[in-house]
Short mmCIF file of C-alpha atoms in Angstrom, two decimals:
data_model
loop_
_atom_site.label_atom_id
_atom_site.label_comp_id
_atom_site.label_asym_id
_atom_site.label_seq_id
_atom_site.Cartn_x
_atom_site.Cartn_y
_atom_site.Cartn_z
CA MET A 1 0.00 0.00 0.00
CA ALA A 2 2.87 2.37 0.74
CA PRO A 3 4.31 2.34 -2.80
CA PHE A 4 0.84 2.90 -4.25
CA SER A 5 0.22 5.92 -1.97
CA LEU A 6 3.64 7.32 -2.83
CA MET A 7 2.83 6.97 -6.52
CA THR A 8 -0.50 8.79 -6.18
CA ALA A 9 1.15 11.60 -4.22
CA SER A 10 3.81 12.08 -6.92
CA VAL A 11 1.14 12.07 -9.63
CA SER A 12 -0.87 14.73 -7.82
CA TRP A 13 2.25 16.84 -7.32
CA LEU A 14 3.04 16.62 -11.03
CA ALA A 15 -0.50 17.65 -11.91
CA LYS A 16 -0.26 20.71 -9.65
CA SER A 17 3.07 21.70 -11.15
CA PHE A 18 1.64 21.40 -14.67
CA SER A 19 -1.34 23.57 -13.70
CA VAL A 20 0.95 26.23 -12.26
CA LEU A 21 3.06 26.22 -15.40
CA SER A 22 0.00 26.53 -17.60
CA ARG A 23 -1.27 29.48 -15.53
CA THR A 24 2.08 31.27 -15.78
CA SER A 25 2.18 30.71 -19.53
CA THR A 26 -1.33 32.09 -19.97
CA LEU A 27 -0.41 35.09 -17.78
CA ALA A 28 2.65 35.71 -19.93
CA ARG A 29 0.50 35.58 -23.07
CA CYS A 30 -1.99 37.99 -21.55
CA THR A 31 0.71 40.44 -20.52
CA SER A 32 2.12 40.36 -24.01
CA VAL A 33 -1.30 41.40 -25.36
CA LEU A 34 -2.20 44.02 -22.76
CA SER A 35 -0.62 47.46 -22.80
CA ALA A 36 2.04 48.49 -20.33
CA ALA A 37 -0.38 50.86 -18.60
CA TYR A 38 -2.42 47.93 -17.28
CA VAL A 39 0.44 45.55 -16.60
CA ASN A 40 2.73 47.87 -14.69
CA PRO A 41 0.70 50.71 -13.10
CA VAL A 42 3.59 51.68 -10.83
CA LYS A 43 5.66 52.61 -13.85
CA CYS A 44 2.86 54.81 -15.15
CA LEU A 45 2.52 56.60 -11.86
CA THR A 46 6.23 57.21 -11.56
CA SER A 47 6.64 58.32 -15.18
CA GLN A 48 5.21 61.74 -14.28
CA ALA A 49 7.68 62.78 -11.62
CA SER A 50 7.13 65.69 -9.28
CA PRO A 51 8.04 69.13 -10.65
CA PRO A 52 11.68 70.15 -10.19
CA LYS A 53 12.40 72.45 -7.29
CA ARG A 54 13.81 75.88 -7.85
CA PRO A 55 17.50 76.11 -6.93
CA PRO A 56 18.53 78.27 -3.95
CA ASN A 57 20.14 81.58 -4.80
CA GLY A 58 23.65 82.63 -3.85
CA TYR A 59 22.68 83.94 -0.42
CA LEU A 60 20.81 80.76 0.53
CA ARG A 61 23.77 78.66 -0.62
CA TYR A 62 26.03 80.70 1.63
CA VAL A 63 23.62 80.23 4.54
CA MET A 64 23.41 76.46 3.99
CA GLN A 65 27.19 76.27 3.96
CA GLN A 66 27.88 78.45 6.99
CA LYS A 67 24.96 77.67 9.29
CA PRO A 68 26.15 74.17 10.35
CA ILE A 69 29.58 75.61 11.16
CA ILE A 70 28.15 78.30 13.43
CA THR A 71 25.70 75.96 15.18
CA ARG A 72 28.49 73.43 15.75
CA HIS A 73 30.77 75.99 17.39
CA GLN A 74 28.01 77.96 19.15
CA PRO A 75 25.05 75.63 19.84
CA GLU A 76 23.45 78.02 22.34
CA ILE A 77 22.61 80.62 19.66
CA LYS A 78 19.05 80.61 18.35
CA SER A 79 18.30 79.96 14.69
CA VAL A 80 16.92 83.49 14.23
CA ASP A 81 20.13 85.01 15.55
CA VAL A 82 22.20 82.72 13.33
CA ILE A 83 20.28 83.84 10.23
CA ARG A 84 20.66 87.48 11.23
CA MET A 85 24.39 87.01 11.73
CA LEU A 86 24.78 85.29 8.37
CA GLY A 87 22.83 88.07 6.66
CA GLN A 88 25.22 90.64 8.06
CA GLN A 89 28.20 88.54 6.96
CA TRP A 90 26.77 88.17 3.44
CA ARG A 91 26.30 91.91 3.07
CA ALA A 92 29.88 92.46 4.20
CA LEU A 93 31.33 90.08 1.57
CA THR A 94 33.02 91.48 -1.52
CA PRO A 95 31.73 90.68 -5.05
CA GLU A 96 34.71 88.34 -5.55
CA GLN A 97 33.77 86.40 -2.41
CA LYS A 98 30.13 86.15 -3.51
CA ARG A 99 30.95 85.08 -7.05
CA PRO A 100 31.31 81.28 -6.40
CA PHE A 101 27.86 81.09 -4.79
CA GLN A 102 26.24 83.17 -7.52
CA GLU A 103 27.88 81.18 -10.31
CA ALA A 104 26.69 77.93 -8.75
CA TYR A 105 23.19 79.40 -8.63
CA GLN A 106 23.31 80.40 -12.31
CA GLN A 107 24.37 76.89 -13.35
CA ALA A 108 21.64 75.30 -11.23
CA ARG A 109 19.12 77.75 -12.67
CA GLU A 110 19.94 76.79 -16.25
CA GLN A 111 19.56 73.12 -15.37
CA PHE A 112 16.28 73.89 -13.64
CA LYS A 113 14.93 75.52 -16.81
CA VAL A 114 15.76 72.43 -18.85
CA ASP A 115 14.22 70.08 -16.28
CA PHE A 116 11.10 72.23 -15.97
CA GLU A 117 10.53 72.31 -19.74
CA ARG A 118 10.91 68.53 -19.87
CA TYR A 119 8.42 68.20 -17.00
CA GLN A 120 5.89 70.54 -18.66
CA ALA A 121 6.11 68.63 -21.94
CA GLN A 122 4.83 65.40 -20.36
CA LEU A 123 1.79 67.01 -18.67
CA THR A 124 -1.74 66.60 -20.01
CA PRO A 125 -4.00 69.65 -20.65
CA VAL A 126 -6.02 68.79 -17.53
CA GLN A 127 -2.89 68.79 -15.40
CA VAL A 128 -1.78 72.11 -16.91
CA ARG A 129 -5.12 73.70 -16.02
CA GLN A 130 -4.92 72.22 -12.52
CA GLN A 131 -1.46 73.69 -12.05
CA ALA A 132 -2.67 77.10 -13.23
CA LEU A 133 -5.57 76.95 -10.77
CA GLU A 134 -3.30 75.98 -7.89
CA LYS A 135 -0.91 78.78 -8.79
CA SER A 136 -3.69 81.37 -8.79
CA GLN A 137 -4.89 80.09 -5.41
CA ARG A 138 -1.38 80.35 -3.99
CA LEU A 139 -1.02 83.90 -5.29
CA ALA A 140 -4.39 84.90 -3.82
CA LYS A 141 -3.46 83.38 -0.47
CA ARG A 142 -0.10 85.15 -0.51
CA LYS A 143 -1.77 88.46 -1.38
CA ALA A 144 -4.27 88.05 1.46
CA SER A 145 -1.50 87.28 3.96
CA ARG A 146 0.48 90.33 2.83
CA LYS A 147 -2.59 92.52 3.21
CA LYS A 148 -3.22 91.09 6.67
CA ARG A 149 0.35 91.86 7.76
CA GLU A 150 0.07 95.37 6.35
CA LEU A 151 -3.16 96.05 8.24
CA LYS A 152 -1.52 94.78 11.41
CA THR A 153 1.41 97.15 10.98
CA LEU A 154 -1.03 100.02 10.36
CA GLY A 155 -2.65 99.29 13.71
CA LYS A 156 -6.05 98.04 12.60
CA PRO A 157 -8.15 97.14 15.68
CA LYS A 158 -8.88 93.52 16.43
CA ARG A 159 -12.34 92.25 15.61
CA SER A 160 -14.90 91.90 18.34
CA ARG A 161 -15.35 88.48 19.91
CA THR A 162 -18.57 86.53 20.24
CA ALA A 163 -20.02 85.37 23.55
CA PHE A 164 -18.83 81.82 22.96
CA ASN A 165 -15.30 83.01 22.12
CA ILE A 166 -15.10 84.90 25.39
CA PHE A 167 -16.38 81.86 27.28
CA MET A 168 -13.89 79.58 25.55
CA SER A 169 -10.91 81.86 26.21
CA GLU A 170 -11.77 81.99 29.92
CA HIS A 171 -12.25 78.22 30.39
CA PHE A 172 -9.86 76.75 27.82
CA LEU A 173 -7.08 75.83 30.24
CA GLU A 174 -9.29 73.83 32.63
CA ALA A 175 -11.37 72.25 29.86
CA LYS A 176 -11.53 68.47 29.47
CA GLY A 177 -9.46 66.86 26.75
CA SER A 178 -5.90 65.96 25.90
CA ASN A 179 -5.56 68.25 22.88
CA SER A 180 -7.03 71.51 21.61
CA GLN A 181 -9.68 69.87 19.46
CA GLU A 182 -11.08 67.79 22.31
CA LYS A 183 -11.08 70.81 24.62
CA MET A 184 -13.02 72.87 22.08
CA LYS A 185 -15.57 70.08 21.68
CA SER A 186 -16.09 69.82 25.43
CA LEU A 187 -16.44 73.59 25.78
CA LEU A 188 -18.95 73.70 22.93
CA GLN A 189 -21.03 71.00 24.59
CA GLU A 190 -20.83 72.84 27.91
CA TRP A 191 -21.92 76.07 26.22
CA ARG A 192 -24.92 74.37 24.68
CA ASN A 193 -25.96 72.98 28.06
CA MET A 194 -25.77 76.37 29.78
CA LEU A 195 -28.93 78.27 30.69
CA GLY A 196 -29.89 81.61 29.24
CA HIS A 197 -29.11 83.68 32.35
CA GLN A 198 -25.66 82.03 32.55
CA LYS A 199 -24.89 83.04 28.97
CA GLN A 200 -26.13 86.59 29.52
CA VAL A 201 -22.87 87.62 31.19
CA TYR A 202 -20.82 86.62 28.15
CA ARG A 203 -23.35 88.16 25.79
CA GLN A 204 -23.01 91.48 27.60
CA LEU A 205 -19.22 91.25 27.38
CA ALA A 206 -19.52 90.53 23.66
CA GLU A 207 -21.76 93.57 23.21
CA ASP A 208 -19.25 95.78 25.02
CA ASP A 209 -16.49 94.38 22.85
CA ARG A 210 -18.52 95.09 19.73
CA ILE A 211 -18.97 98.73 20.76
CA ARG A 212 -15.24 98.95 21.48
CA TYR A 213 -14.42 97.62 18.02
CA LYS A 214 -16.85 99.99 16.35
CA ASN A 215 -15.38 103.06 18.07
CA GLU A 216 -11.80 102.01 17.44
CA MET A 217 -12.52 101.28 13.79
CA LYS A 218 -14.10 104.69 13.34
CA SER A 219 -11.07 106.50 14.72
CA TRP A 220 -8.69 104.25 12.78
CA GLU A 221 -10.49 104.87 9.48
CA GLU A 222 -10.41 108.63 10.10
CA HIS A 223 -6.68 108.38 10.73
CA MET A 224 -6.17 106.37 7.53
CA ILE A 225 -8.02 109.03 5.54
CA GLU A 226 -5.83 111.74 7.09
CA ILE A 227 -2.59 110.00 6.12
CA GLY A 228 -3.86 109.19 2.61
CA ARG A 229 -4.38 105.43 2.96
CA ASP A 230 -7.91 105.24 1.60
CA ASP A 231 -7.03 101.97 -0.14
CA VAL A 232 -7.14 99.99 3.12
CA ILE A 233 -10.60 101.25 4.08
CA GLN A 234 -13.82 99.65 2.96
CA GLU A 235 -15.98 101.65 0.56
CA ARG A 236 -18.84 102.00 3.00
CA ALA A 237 -16.58 103.90 5.43
CA LEU A 238 -15.29 106.40 2.87
CA PRO A 239 -16.82 109.91 2.83
CA PRO A 240 -19.26 110.59 -0.02
CA LYS A 241 -17.74 112.24 -3.05
CA ASP A 242 -19.40 114.75 -5.38
CA LYS A 243 -19.97 112.61 -8.42
CA ALA A 244 -20.23 114.40 -11.75
CA PRO A 245 -23.15 113.33 -13.94
CA PRO A 246 -22.23 110.99 -16.76
CA LYS A 247 -21.79 112.28 -20.29
CA LYS A 248 -24.91 110.49 -21.48
CA GLY A 249 -26.92 112.21 -18.79
CA ILE A 250 -25.52 115.59 -19.80
CA LYS A 251 -26.47 115.00 -23.42
CA LYS A 252 -29.99 114.04 -22.41
CA LEU A 253 -30.32 117.15 -20.24
CA ASN A 254 -29.09 119.36 -23.06
CA ALA A 255 -31.55 117.75 -25.50
CA LYS A 256 -34.42 118.27 -23.07
CA ALA A 257 -33.43 121.90 -22.54
CA LYS A 258 -33.37 122.51 -26.30
CA ALA A 259 -36.76 120.87 -26.71
CA VAL A 260 -38.26 123.03 -23.97
CA LYS A 261 -36.70 126.11 -25.51
CA ASN A 262 -38.10 125.28 -28.92
CA THR A 263 -41.55 124.59 -27.54
CA THR A 264 -41.55 127.82 -25.54
CA GLY A 265 -40.41 129.74 -28.63
CA LYS A 266 -43.17 128.20 -30.72
CA GLY A 267 -45.66 129.03 -27.99
CA LYS A 268 -44.56 132.67 -27.98
CA VAL A 269 -44.92 132.87 -31.75
CA LYS A 270 -48.38 131.38 -31.57
CA THR A 271 -49.50 133.79 -28.85
CA ILE A 272 -48.15 136.73 -30.87
CA GLU A 273 -50.02 135.53 -33.93
CA LYS A 274 -53.21 135.18 -31.86
CA MET A 275 -52.80 138.65 -30.44
CA THR A 276 -52.26 140.21 -33.89
CA HIS A 277 -55.22 138.28 -35.32
CA SER A 278 -57.51 139.36 -32.48
CA SER A 279 -56.41 142.99 -32.82
CA SER A 280 -57.01 142.93 -36.56
CA THR A 281 -60.53 141.51 -36.08
CA LYS A 282 -61.32 144.14 -33.49
CA THR A 283 -60.26 146.97 -35.85
CA ALA A 284 -62.37 145.47 -38.65
CA ARG A 285 -65.45 145.32 -36.39
CA THR A 286 -65.02 148.95 -35.34
CA THR A 287 -64.73 150.13 -38.95
CA LYS A 288 -67.94 148.25 -39.88
CA LYS A 289 -69.85 149.90 -37.03
CA THR A 290 -68.72 153.33 -38.04
#
């Protein structure tokens, strides 16, 4: 019985091996028919590499070279102070000393242009439009942040807070939760469970803060108008200007005035004619009576 069982086991093993070989052969035939996009999706995803990064300029190259040296010799100095120190050193360098860093930047810039053109050539129209949209969003965000910093430097008052914001700022430290998000959720739930007379205190504080903001904004806008910065003030806060009537309106007014003048002139002529006609009839009647 043992040899017979051994024979059946070997036969079954051979059958399995033949089935595996047949499956691999069919898979190879299928892969030869299918396109590379379906067979190797990883290659398709990696074919469109990320856009090349812009090279650092000469100053940044100098900073990257000198910053590790300073931090190694003086580890107690803060990063801000290190950057300030390196900026002063860079400004003190002569053009000959700056030339190696600037030349390296020019070479990297030329290579960046070549790489960027090659990257743009492999993009689809949809990807090009997406990149343009993302660029416009980045520019808008950058413009908004610059405007916000400018308003801060000009001393624009802070906006008034709501009742819940005042409540949250007062109880944030002792709120339940391990992080900021959990604390805000617990404070929001606590605010919703509070009674009306308990919220009244914070509502009154919010009203006082709103009046404060309104008064400060009024004085700030007046100051901006005095110094000639009308561009940072909203249109509703600007003083009314004497607007000249549009040209079309002037033409219409002139046409109406001419029409009235003509009609009045015609009316005067008609009245004169009536008066002369009535006088002539009267003289004729008197001559007949005589």
